[in-house]
Structures are given as C-alpha cells and as structure tokens.
Amino acid sequence: MKSRLLIILTATMAILALGACSTTKRLGPDDILYTGVKKVDYVTPKGTELPESVTDAVSTTVNVAPNNVFYSPYVRWPFPLGLWVYNNWPNPPSGFKHWIYEKLVSEPVLISDVRPEVRVQMIESNLRDNGFFRGRASYSLVQGKNKKKARITYTINPGPEYPIDSLELLPDTTRLCHLIDSLALREHNLAKGTRYCIDSLAQVRVNIANKLRNRGYYFFRPEYIEYLADSIITPGSIALRLHLASNIPAFASKSYRTGTITTIVHRNEGGGVADTMYTSRGRIIKMMPVRLRDSLLTECITFRSGKTLTVRDMNRTQTYLSRLGIFNGIDISAMPDSANHDRLNVLIECTVDKPMEASIEVNVTSKSNSYLGPGVDLKLTNKNIFGGGEQFSIDLFGSYEWQTGHGRSSVFNSYEVGLNAGLSFPRLLAPRFIPRSRRQLNWTRITLGADLLNRPHYFSMAQLNAGFTYDWRVSRHVNTSLTLFKLTYVKLMRTTAEFDSIMDANPAIAQSFRSQFIPQMGYNYVYDRAFDSNNSLNWQFSVTEAGNIFWAIYRACGKKGEKELFHTPFSQFVKGTAQLVYNRRIGRGDNWLVSRVAVGAAHAYANATEVPYSEQFYCGGANSVRAFTVRSIGPGSYRVPKEQINGYFDQTGTFKFEFNVEYRFPIFGPFHGAVFFDSGNVWLLKEDPARPGGKLRGSTFLKDLATGTGAGLRLDIGMLVVRGDLGIGIHAPYDTGKRGYYNMTKFKNSLAFHLAIGYPF
C-alpha cells in the first residue's frame, strides 16, 4: 500500500514539475508561441448562415495544428512534452541524451509560422470565389498573463452574396454552340438568382463536357468552356457570359461515330497463336490457347459500328467486362480512322486472369450459449470453369469449441465440420420475361452442402442441403433474389439424457428439433436508395414457404395423414419478414439519426405442428435489443425457470417485432459515438402451455416489449467497423418482482455489453 502511494505521489510531482517548466524559454524576443484557434467569429445578419461549403473552406484555411494538438486547433493536450523537451532538455551533439532529445523534441509552432495575415487574405479570396465580393476578414491575438503565448481569433464579415442576374449564351452558329447553350439552360447553378460560386461553375463545365462526350464529341474537355463575369452592369449581382476558349482544337469541335471495333484477348502468360473471328460487335482476336466462350465478349461490348461514339458505351463495356471477374487488365482506347475523318476506331484489350483462387480464414467465435473456440475455413474457387465466367467453389470449414462457465470446462467438447460446393453462372438461366438490368451482373447459383454439428452435452446433428437461386437487379435501387428450390435434410443422430429432459419439458421445442426434410421456396426484395446526401432508405422483405408443393402433390395422389419424403416427415410452414431502415443527417457534419423497424412471422400447419427451430425468431444481442443478451427474453412475458440452466432453447418465437433509434456522431478521427433506444420481443402465434404468457395478444403487446437504452463507441476505419455497445435495461417483459414500468432489480443487473463487427443496421 505504501509503495503504491509513493508511486502516485511521485507521478503527481512529476506532472506538476513538467507543467511548471517553461515552454517558451528558448523563444526569441519577438517570438510568440501559437497555442491554437480560440474561435472563428462570423458576423452575419440574425437568422442567416453561411453555406456549409464556405465555412468548411474557412475551417480548412485556419486549421493549423499547435504543438500539442489533441483533435483540432481548438483542443490541446494539457502536457506539451515535446515542447518542454525543446526548452528544457540538454542537447549534446551525440550520445544517449541526444538520442532522447531527437525522439521527443517538438519544434515550437510560432505565430509567425502560422502567418495569420496571409490566412486572412486566403479567407477573403475564398469569399470572393463563393460570391461574397464585399467580404472582409481580420484576426486578433488572444493572450493571457504569459505574453509569449497567444491564440488566434478570426473575425469574418462576409457581406451580401452576389447572385447571377443574367446569362448570355454562345451565338447559335454551330451545332456545338447550340448543344452547349441547350445544356447550359438545364443547369440550375446557372439559373437567375443562384449565388455566384466558382466551384459550382466549374462543375457546370464538367457536366456539359460529359454530356457532349456522350453525343460524339469525344475529345471535348471542360476547360474549353470559359466564363466572363461582370458585377458592374447590375450592382450587387453578376452578369455571366459563356464563350469558347480561343485555343480549342478543331478535332475537339467535331462529333464522331464508331468506326471499326477490335477486341484482343491476351493470355495471362503472354504469347499464343492469334485466332480471329468476326461478329456483329466487331473483330475478336483470341491468343490461343485460352478458355473463353465465343459469345461472352459480344454480350459485353456495347459499341456498334456507325453509331455515335459515346463515353457511356466505353464505360459500360469496361464495367460489363470487369464484372465477369476473369480479366486482370482491361484497356479501351479510341483512335482516328485515317480513311474516314468523322470516325474513331475502338480497340479493346483484355488480359485473362489466372482462373484458380484459394483462401484460408482463421477465426475465433464466441456464441450466446457460452461456446468459445477457434475455426478454420478453406476455400478454392475456379473463376472461369467453362469459359463463360462461371465460378465453381469448394468451401471446407471446421471449428471446435468448449463451453465456458462453472462446471462446463472441457478440452474438446464440441465440434462442427462442413463442406459446401457451389456453381454460379454470371447470367440468369431463366425465361426472358423476367425483368433484369444489364447495369449489374445477374447470377444463377446452384449449391450443395453438408454439415455435422456435435454438442456432446446435448446432441449430434447432421444437415444436408441443396439449392437453386436467381440473384438479379431489376433497377438501380432494387435487388431481388428468388430461391426456386432449396431442400434441407436435418437428422438428429444422437441425444443425451439432459437434452431429452429439456425436450420432454418442452414438446413444442422437441417438434422443432425433430429429424425432417425442409423443402423451401423463397423470394427476397431489397430497395436501397440515397435520395440525397442527407437522406437514405433501405427497405427489404422476404417470404418463404416450405412443403406446400409436396403436400399438394401427395393430396392430389390421395395421401392422407402425415406425409413423408423418403420415410421422413417434411416441414410445412410459411414465413415472412420485413425491415425498414431510414437514415437522416442531423445538422452539419457526420451526425446521423438512424431508425429501424423490423417485423417477422412464421406459421406451421398441415404436415407440421411447429416451425423448425432454425427458422424461428429470437431477440436480444448486438443487433437487436442491446440491453439484453441473445435469447434472454421472450416469448412474450414468459421467463425461463431459474432451475433450468439451458433455457435458451425456449427463448424463440414465431412472431417478432423490433424498433430501434440510434444517434451517431463523430468524436475524433476514426472514433465515433452513438446513443440508442431499443425495443422488441418475440411471441408465439400458437398457445404453448409449457411457456405461459408467450402467445401474442394485443392487450399485452406494449407491456411485453423489452426496452433499453445505452451508448456505444465505434472504430470506423472504412473497410472495417469495430463496435462496442453498453445497453441499459429499462423494462423487462417478464415479472421481476418490482412494480412500475422500470422493473429492473438492480442497475448492475440491467447492463449488457456487446462487442461486434459492423453497424447494427
């Protein structure tokens, strides 16, 4: 205890001594240490704000880091170690002290280094570029007792904004001028009353040039369009005139059509013998031997000889070829035709990639039922097995786990091994009447899989599955998936006495675990759209049916009673889910309010009394109601008896509702924060005497909703988001012994921490 107290006192004294040492000792007589920006003061009429683009530019201009910057020029670390070393640490020419000095020292940032007078000029220039021609800026030093230190306050008076009052177009003497005039009239940034802004005008030039290049003017560039601005004709506003640059070359003023089209396919190893074929999409030269279906390239080439040459066709051809995943290099160029000066010949060169790809993934999983352990996943893929971009993959995975907790430790008490094989075609092997978009790749997928799960304390289960699925995009914002057929066979191979006792106490759960076939069809629809930079919406729903076709065939054949497939009963149910996620930017910056509503229902009938366990819903966890762990609430107000330590088998239902609201905000750098409110539960659509209070009832629906709040921290590095959420329970749907809506027994018992990858929704 004494040694710990001595360490604390020593550290405190060291900090005080460091703070007491001068950080301006070596400064010259006229030097002033820069300690950051105190504030940026905008002098604007009440109720008005500068555009965000202007304030962002000002922030960038004044954003000079002081010595001990923490997050921005406004926030600094309290102990400037590097600056202290510069002023107080001896610096011999060599030796250990010199090495320490070089590692820790930080040269002082002076007011003269920041040059605030120059930054004021830059701010005024930026104001003029954004239409504030009368804008003025100034700065002042804010000093305390130590006159060798100062912060800077910038004062900005933007003055009135100058709108565009009139637009004078090009003389309508050529087709090019006529096109530019018509395109300019469609640009809202050139409309009368719009604030004059150089960046906006530059974007207009880019937009016009891009549209001209899609009308055959392949060599036209944005810099060929110039503006003349006059603020004298109408005081307080801008008269704008368009004209073409004097140095615009003659070839950039011409519209071109597509001449010859030549596609060359190179081998990955180089060399080869040229094999030439002529198609409706031009000449194709393949350097043999190469595995490539003849019609594959013609399906991707959008150029047509004699058609107007457009950049759009060039981009689409590039996209269609690259999304096949079989080329490691694609180059498209256009060259003048020597025989016809109004045409450009197109050359497409592709290099075939190596077809085989192998990957290995090692991971550690921690599950809600206390199982923990490592796993490995080996995957081998042939990306062009038949020469048409078809992908054949084999995936072998395995893991072993042990159950943590009192009395559950074992060296090797659980394992899972599996093998999946898939064959994917980069097109729909389906009738043409199914709507689809060529903007994205459409897939036909055939899958086969086998899995063996061993839980020595409970059961051993084998599962076989086969499926046939279409994935296609209907439009820019709509993705769809149709599982035409999926057959799953579940075999409960071995059970323990402990597991049998749990099933005996829960007949409904026992029915969902039985050996059975699950023949399914399903459809999934996803609408994902960003309306603008401040609003986005994701809506998805899915519907799945199982066993109905088999049941209808048996009934048509006169079969009554329980129907079997290969002497094993098959499940029969219908299931539907829907989810709506809305994102709304709050204010400026990266602040978002995200709302989510999710609902699902499943119903077993006819040939089955219960929905298979794997198809039932559960609640709680990192992506649900975060104040509760996975399968710790529901169904309804049912609560697992305390003596039943494996009660999570019971915590499922056939109806689910969840509602979440989350406010996300930046903290500093890649760190983001969140506060959230979650609510939800699962219920039963059928009465189960073994789980009283579990059935869905309108009179108790609100009371049965588990609710919680909390806060989270995210590390967002772009490709990966690591998330930690601390949930705080507000209301448990079951009887806790406490009265009132807030019925948590103890605050510490109402906490749940979740560590996860990715955002919750």
mmCIF file of C-alpha atoms in Angstrom, residues 410-638:
data_model
loop_
_atom_site.group_PDB
_atom_site.id
_atom_site.type_symbol
_atom_site.label_atom_id
_atom_site.label_comp_id
_atom_site.label_asym_id
_atom_site.label_seq_id
_atom_site.Cartn_x
_atom_site.Cartn_y
_atom_site.Cartn_z
ATOM 1 C CA SER A 410 -13.664 -29.468 -21.351
ATOM 2 C CA VAL A 411 -10.605 -29.935 -23.547
ATOM 3 C CA PHE A 412 -12.635 -30.903 -26.626
ATOM 4 C CA ASN A 413 -16.343 -30.994 -26.024
ATOM 5 C CA SER A 414 -17.838 -29.667 -29.259
ATOM 6 C CA TYR A 415 -17.024 -29.548 -32.945
ATOM 7 C CA GLU A 416 -18.540 -28.694 -36.296
ATOM 8 C CA VAL A 417 -17.330 -29.647 -39.771
ATOM 9 C CA GLY A 418 -18.887 -28.928 -43.124
ATOM 10 C CA LEU A 419 -18.414 -28.910 -46.874
ATOM 11 C CA ASN A 420 -20.156 -26.580 -49.311
ATOM 12 C CA ALA A 421 -19.912 -26.624 -53.088
ATOM 13 C CA GLY A 422 -21.350 -24.013 -55.412
ATOM 14 C CA LEU A 423 -21.625 -23.377 -59.132
ATOM 15 C CA SER A 424 -22.531 -19.809 -60.173
ATOM 16 C CA PHE A 425 -23.347 -18.600 -63.681
ATOM 17 C CA PRO A 426 -22.977 -14.839 -64.402
ATOM 18 C CA ARG A 427 -26.380 -14.723 -66.119
ATOM 19 C CA LEU A 428 -29.943 -15.822 -65.474
ATOM 20 C CA LEU A 429 -30.663 -19.290 -66.791
ATOM 21 C CA ALA A 430 -34.300 -18.263 -66.874
ATOM 22 C CA PRO A 431 -37.021 -17.154 -69.329
ATOM 23 C CA ARG A 432 -36.519 -13.722 -70.875
ATOM 24 C CA PHE A 433 -39.751 -12.325 -69.443
ATOM 25 C CA ILE A 434 -38.119 -11.944 -66.010
ATOM 26 C CA PRO A 435 -37.116 -8.235 -65.814
ATOM 27 C CA ARG A 436 -33.421 -7.609 -65.263
ATOM 28 C CA SER A 437 -30.839 -4.864 -65.639
ATOM 29 C CA ARG A 438 -27.567 -5.144 -67.531
ATOM 30 C CA ARG A 439 -26.066 -2.469 -65.292
ATOM 31 C CA GLN A 440 -25.107 -5.160 -62.795
ATOM 32 C CA LEU A 441 -24.241 -8.823 -63.024
ATOM 33 C CA ASN A 442 -27.129 -11.291 -62.680
ATOM 34 C CA TRP A 443 -26.355 -14.699 -61.190
ATOM 35 C CA THR A 444 -27.755 -18.217 -61.230
ATOM 36 C CA ARG A 445 -26.434 -20.192 -58.250
ATOM 37 C CA ILE A 446 -26.519 -23.944 -57.581
ATOM 38 C CA THR A 447 -25.375 -25.064 -54.136
ATOM 39 C CA LEU A 448 -24.756 -28.320 -52.280
ATOM 40 C CA GLY A 449 -23.731 -28.593 -48.654
ATOM 41 C CA ALA A 450 -23.226 -30.936 -45.723
ATOM 42 C CA ASP A 451 -22.710 -30.087 -42.059
ATOM 43 C CA LEU A 452 -22.119 -32.125 -38.911
ATOM 44 C CA LEU A 453 -22.613 -30.491 -35.510
ATOM 45 C CA ASN A 454 -21.649 -32.289 -32.319
ATOM 46 C CA ARG A 455 -22.659 -30.988 -28.878
ATOM 47 C CA PRO A 456 -21.546 -33.801 -26.528
ATOM 48 C CA HIS A 457 -23.682 -32.484 -23.661
ATOM 49 C CA TYR A 458 -26.798 -32.389 -25.834
ATOM 50 C CA PHE A 459 -26.895 -33.891 -29.337
ATOM 51 C CA SER A 460 -25.238 -34.693 -32.651
ATOM 52 C CA MET A 461 -26.972 -33.338 -35.741
ATOM 53 C CA ALA A 462 -26.286 -33.754 -39.467
ATOM 54 C CA GLN A 463 -27.638 -31.455 -42.141
ATOM 55 C CA LEU A 464 -27.627 -31.796 -45.938
ATOM 56 C CA ASN A 465 -28.883 -29.105 -48.302
ATOM 57 C CA ALA A 466 -29.190 -28.307 -51.994
ATOM 58 C CA GLY A 467 -30.461 -25.135 -53.615
ATOM 59 C CA PHE A 468 -31.106 -23.291 -56.878
ATOM 60 C CA THR A 469 -31.249 -19.473 -56.693
ATOM 61 C CA TYR A 470 -31.511 -16.470 -59.011
ATOM 62 C CA ASP A 471 -29.929 -13.135 -57.994
ATOM 63 C CA TRP A 472 -30.654 -10.182 -60.239
ATOM 64 C CA ARG A 473 -31.071 -6.420 -60.220
ATOM 65 C CA VAL A 474 -34.334 -5.029 -61.536
ATOM 66 C CA SER A 475 -33.238 -1.385 -61.460
ATOM 67 C CA ARG A 476 -30.573 0.876 -59.961
ATOM 68 C CA HIS A 477 -32.111 0.706 -56.483
ATOM 69 C CA VAL A 478 -33.760 -2.741 -56.453
ATOM 70 C CA ASN A 479 -32.061 -6.101 -55.890
ATOM 71 C CA THR A 480 -34.035 -9.315 -55.889
ATOM 72 C CA SER A 481 -33.346 -12.956 -55.137
ATOM 73 C CA LEU A 482 -35.542 -15.935 -55.948
ATOM 74 C CA THR A 483 -34.782 -19.312 -54.407
ATOM 75 C CA LEU A 484 -36.579 -21.557 -56.837
ATOM 76 C CA PHE A 485 -35.820 -24.669 -54.830
ATOM 77 C CA LYS A 486 -33.976 -25.446 -51.614
ATOM 78 C CA LEU A 487 -34.106 -28.814 -49.902
ATOM 79 C CA THR A 488 -32.650 -29.269 -46.426
ATOM 80 C CA TYR A 489 -32.463 -32.563 -44.576
ATOM 81 C CA VAL A 490 -31.945 -32.398 -40.806
ATOM 82 C CA LYS A 491 -31.102 -35.598 -38.931
ATOM 83 C CA LEU A 492 -30.890 -35.660 -35.129
ATOM 84 C CA MET A 493 -28.398 -38.512 -34.826
ATOM 85 C CA ARG A 494 -27.795 -38.693 -31.078
ATOM 86 C CA THR A 495 -29.214 -37.101 -27.943
ATOM 87 C CA THR A 496 -28.205 -37.123 -24.278
ATOM 88 C CA ALA A 497 -30.426 -37.645 -21.260
ATOM 89 C CA GLU A 498 -30.010 -33.967 -20.346
ATOM 90 C CA PHE A 499 -31.201 -32.859 -23.787
ATOM 91 C CA ASP A 500 -34.079 -35.376 -23.699
ATOM 92 C CA SER A 501 -35.237 -33.965 -20.365
ATOM 93 C CA ILE A 502 -35.302 -30.464 -21.830
ATOM 94 C CA MET A 503 -37.303 -31.683 -24.826
ATOM 95 C CA ASP A 504 -39.707 -33.647 -22.612
ATOM 96 C CA ALA A 505 -40.479 -30.451 -20.717
ATOM 97 C CA ASN A 506 -40.979 -28.536 -23.979
ATOM 98 C CA PRO A 507 -42.916 -30.631 -26.534
ATOM 99 C CA ALA A 508 -43.160 -27.716 -28.950
ATOM 100 C CA ILE A 509 -39.389 -27.264 -28.950
ATOM 101 C CA ALA A 510 -38.948 -31.018 -29.354
ATOM 102 C CA GLN A 511 -41.106 -30.916 -32.501
ATOM 103 C CA SER A 512 -38.935 -28.175 -33.980
ATOM 104 C CA PHE A 513 -35.778 -30.285 -33.386
ATOM 105 C CA ARG A 514 -37.081 -33.493 -34.953
ATOM 106 C CA SER A 515 -35.450 -35.130 -37.975
ATOM 107 C CA GLN A 516 -37.161 -33.781 -41.080
ATOM 108 C CA PHE A 517 -36.951 -32.522 -44.637
ATOM 109 C CA ILE A 518 -37.424 -28.792 -45.252
ATOM 110 C CA PRO A 519 -38.314 -28.180 -48.932
ATOM 111 C CA GLN A 520 -38.392 -24.403 -49.486
ATOM 112 C CA MET A 521 -39.043 -21.666 -51.999
ATOM 113 C CA GLY A 522 -38.251 -18.046 -51.174
ATOM 114 C CA TYR A 523 -38.185 -14.512 -52.531
ATOM 115 C CA ASN A 524 -36.197 -11.557 -51.222
ATOM 116 C CA TYR A 525 -36.623 -7.914 -52.282
ATOM 117 C CA VAL A 526 -34.266 -5.054 -51.325
ATOM 118 C CA TYR A 527 -34.864 -1.374 -52.108
ATOM 119 C CA ASP A 528 -31.810 0.709 -51.225
ATOM 120 C CA ARG A 529 -31.689 4.375 -52.169
ATOM 121 C CA ALA A 530 -29.881 7.525 -51.118
ATOM 122 C CA PHE A 531 -32.242 10.371 -52.035
ATOM 123 C CA ASP A 532 -29.536 12.961 -51.416
ATOM 124 C CA SER A 533 -26.539 13.446 -49.147
ATOM 125 C CA ASN A 534 -28.854 13.807 -46.118
ATOM 126 C CA ASN A 535 -31.457 11.045 -46.543
ATOM 127 C CA SER A 536 -31.331 7.354 -47.383
ATOM 128 C CA LEU A 537 -33.786 4.486 -47.137
ATOM 129 C CA ASN A 538 -33.348 0.719 -47.075
ATOM 130 C CA TRP A 539 -36.439 -1.443 -47.260
ATOM 131 C CA GLN A 540 -36.381 -5.191 -47.584
ATOM 132 C CA PHE A 541 -38.815 -8.012 -47.224
ATOM 133 C CA SER A 542 -38.706 -11.746 -47.783
ATOM 134 C CA VAL A 543 -41.247 -14.523 -47.951
ATOM 135 C CA THR A 544 -40.504 -18.230 -47.649
ATOM 136 C CA GLU A 545 -42.748 -21.237 -47.981
ATOM 137 C CA ALA A 546 -41.896 -24.835 -47.202
ATOM 138 C CA GLY A 547 -43.605 -28.101 -48.062
ATOM 139 C CA ASN A 548 -46.681 -26.767 -49.836
ATOM 140 C CA ILE A 549 -45.848 -28.178 -53.269
ATOM 141 C CA PHE A 550 -45.033 -31.619 -51.846
ATOM 142 C CA TRP A 551 -48.194 -31.542 -49.729
ATOM 143 C CA ALA A 552 -50.314 -30.647 -52.774
ATOM 144 C CA ILE A 553 -48.800 -33.489 -54.813
ATOM 145 C CA TYR A 554 -49.495 -36.009 -52.029
ATOM 146 C CA ARG A 555 -53.059 -34.780 -51.625
ATOM 147 C CA ALA A 556 -53.614 -34.994 -55.372
ATOM 148 C CA CYS A 557 -52.486 -38.609 -55.167
ATOM 149 C CA GLY A 558 -54.911 -39.301 -52.314
ATOM 150 C CA LYS A 559 -52.377 -39.473 -49.489
ATOM 151 C CA LYS A 560 -53.870 -38.508 -46.113
ATOM 152 C CA GLY A 561 -52.407 -38.037 -42.651
ATOM 153 C CA GLU A 562 -48.765 -37.159 -42.085
ATOM 154 C CA LYS A 563 -46.882 -37.133 -45.367
ATOM 155 C CA GLU A 564 -43.279 -38.279 -45.659
ATOM 156 C CA LEU A 565 -40.413 -37.898 -48.073
ATOM 157 C CA PHE A 566 -38.132 -40.940 -48.140
ATOM 158 C CA HIS A 567 -39.821 -42.199 -44.954
ATOM 159 C CA THR A 568 -39.086 -38.905 -43.158
ATOM 160 C CA PRO A 569 -41.710 -36.228 -42.461
ATOM 161 C CA PHE A 570 -41.250 -32.874 -44.161
ATOM 162 C CA SER A 571 -41.933 -29.486 -42.634
ATOM 163 C CA GLN A 572 -44.691 -27.234 -43.896
ATOM 164 C CA PHE A 573 -44.791 -23.556 -42.989
ATOM 165 C CA VAL A 574 -44.851 -20.033 -44.360
ATOM 166 C CA LYS A 575 -42.576 -17.252 -43.138
ATOM 167 C CA GLY A 576 -42.314 -13.562 -43.890
ATOM 168 C CA THR A 577 -40.011 -10.777 -42.699
ATOM 169 C CA ALA A 578 -39.801 -7.037 -43.385
ATOM 170 C CA GLN A 579 -37.385 -4.333 -42.305
ATOM 171 C CA LEU A 580 -37.270 -0.572 -42.861
ATOM 172 C CA VAL A 581 -34.153 1.489 -42.063
ATOM 173 C CA TYR A 582 -34.161 5.276 -42.514
ATOM 174 C CA ASN A 583 -31.027 7.442 -42.211
ATOM 175 C CA ARG A 584 -31.271 11.205 -41.681
ATOM 176 C CA ARG A 585 -28.356 13.604 -41.361
ATOM 177 C CA ILE A 586 -28.762 15.978 -38.415
ATOM 178 C CA GLY A 587 -27.255 19.423 -38.881
ATOM 179 C CA ARG A 588 -23.828 19.638 -40.438
ATOM 180 C CA GLY A 589 -21.046 17.102 -40.373
ATOM 181 C CA ASP A 590 -21.291 13.369 -39.875
ATOM 182 C CA ASN A 591 -24.229 13.302 -37.431
ATOM 183 C CA TRP A 592 -26.966 10.795 -38.261
ATOM 184 C CA LEU A 593 -30.276 9.712 -36.795
ATOM 185 C CA VAL A 594 -30.953 6.104 -37.835
ATOM 186 C CA SER A 595 -34.341 4.464 -37.276
ATOM 187 C CA ARG A 596 -35.263 0.824 -37.815
ATOM 188 C CA VAL A 597 -38.479 -1.175 -37.686
ATOM 189 C CA ALA A 598 -38.419 -4.955 -38.196
ATOM 190 C CA VAL A 599 -41.267 -7.461 -38.112
ATOM 191 C CA GLY A 600 -41.479 -11.168 -38.897
ATOM 192 C CA ALA A 601 -43.969 -14.013 -38.645
ATOM 193 C CA ALA A 602 -43.838 -17.750 -39.268
ATOM 194 C CA HIS A 603 -46.671 -20.279 -39.131
ATOM 195 C CA ALA A 604 -46.550 -24.075 -39.358
ATOM 196 C CA TYR A 605 -49.613 -26.020 -40.475
ATOM 197 C CA ALA A 606 -50.883 -29.198 -42.172
ATOM 198 C CA ASN A 607 -47.883 -31.549 -42.219
ATOM 199 C CA ALA A 608 -46.077 -29.826 -39.310
ATOM 200 C CA THR A 609 -47.124 -28.605 -35.882
ATOM 201 C CA GLU A 610 -44.077 -26.396 -35.277
ATOM 202 C CA VAL A 611 -41.768 -24.243 -37.367
ATOM 203 C CA PRO A 612 -38.227 -25.747 -37.492
ATOM 204 C CA TYR A 613 -36.016 -24.359 -34.750
ATOM 205 C CA SER A 614 -33.576 -22.828 -37.244
ATOM 206 C CA GLU A 615 -36.428 -20.829 -38.832
ATOM 207 C CA GLN A 616 -37.824 -19.375 -35.592
ATOM 208 C CA PHE A 617 -37.104 -15.847 -34.323
ATOM 209 C CA TYR A 618 -35.154 -14.724 -31.273
ATOM 210 C CA CYS A 619 -34.478 -11.369 -29.655
ATOM 211 C CA GLY A 620 -31.638 -9.591 -27.875
ATOM 212 C CA GLY A 621 -27.975 -9.268 -28.690
ATOM 213 C CA ALA A 622 -25.649 -6.894 -30.534
ATOM 214 C CA ASN A 623 -28.030 -6.226 -33.457
ATOM 215 C CA SER A 624 -31.339 -6.280 -31.619
ATOM 216 C CA VAL A 625 -32.373 -5.076 -28.148
ATOM 217 C CA ARG A 626 -28.875 -4.421 -26.817
ATOM 218 C CA ALA A 627 -29.829 -4.170 -23.141
ATOM 219 C CA PHE A 628 -30.416 -7.951 -23.186
ATOM 220 C CA THR A 629 -28.256 -10.839 -24.345
ATOM 221 C CA VAL A 630 -29.268 -13.172 -27.172
ATOM 222 C CA ARG A 631 -32.280 -15.394 -26.352
ATOM 223 C CA SER A 632 -32.655 -13.929 -22.874
ATOM 224 C CA ILE A 633 -36.176 -12.520 -23.405
ATOM 225 C CA GLY A 634 -39.417 -13.920 -24.761
ATOM 226 C CA PRO A 635 -41.524 -15.349 -25.967
ATOM 227 C CA GLY A 636 -43.873 -12.652 -24.631
ATOM 228 C CA SER A 637 -43.797 -12.372 -20.847
ATOM 229 C CA TYR A 638 -42.533 -15.948 -20.387
#
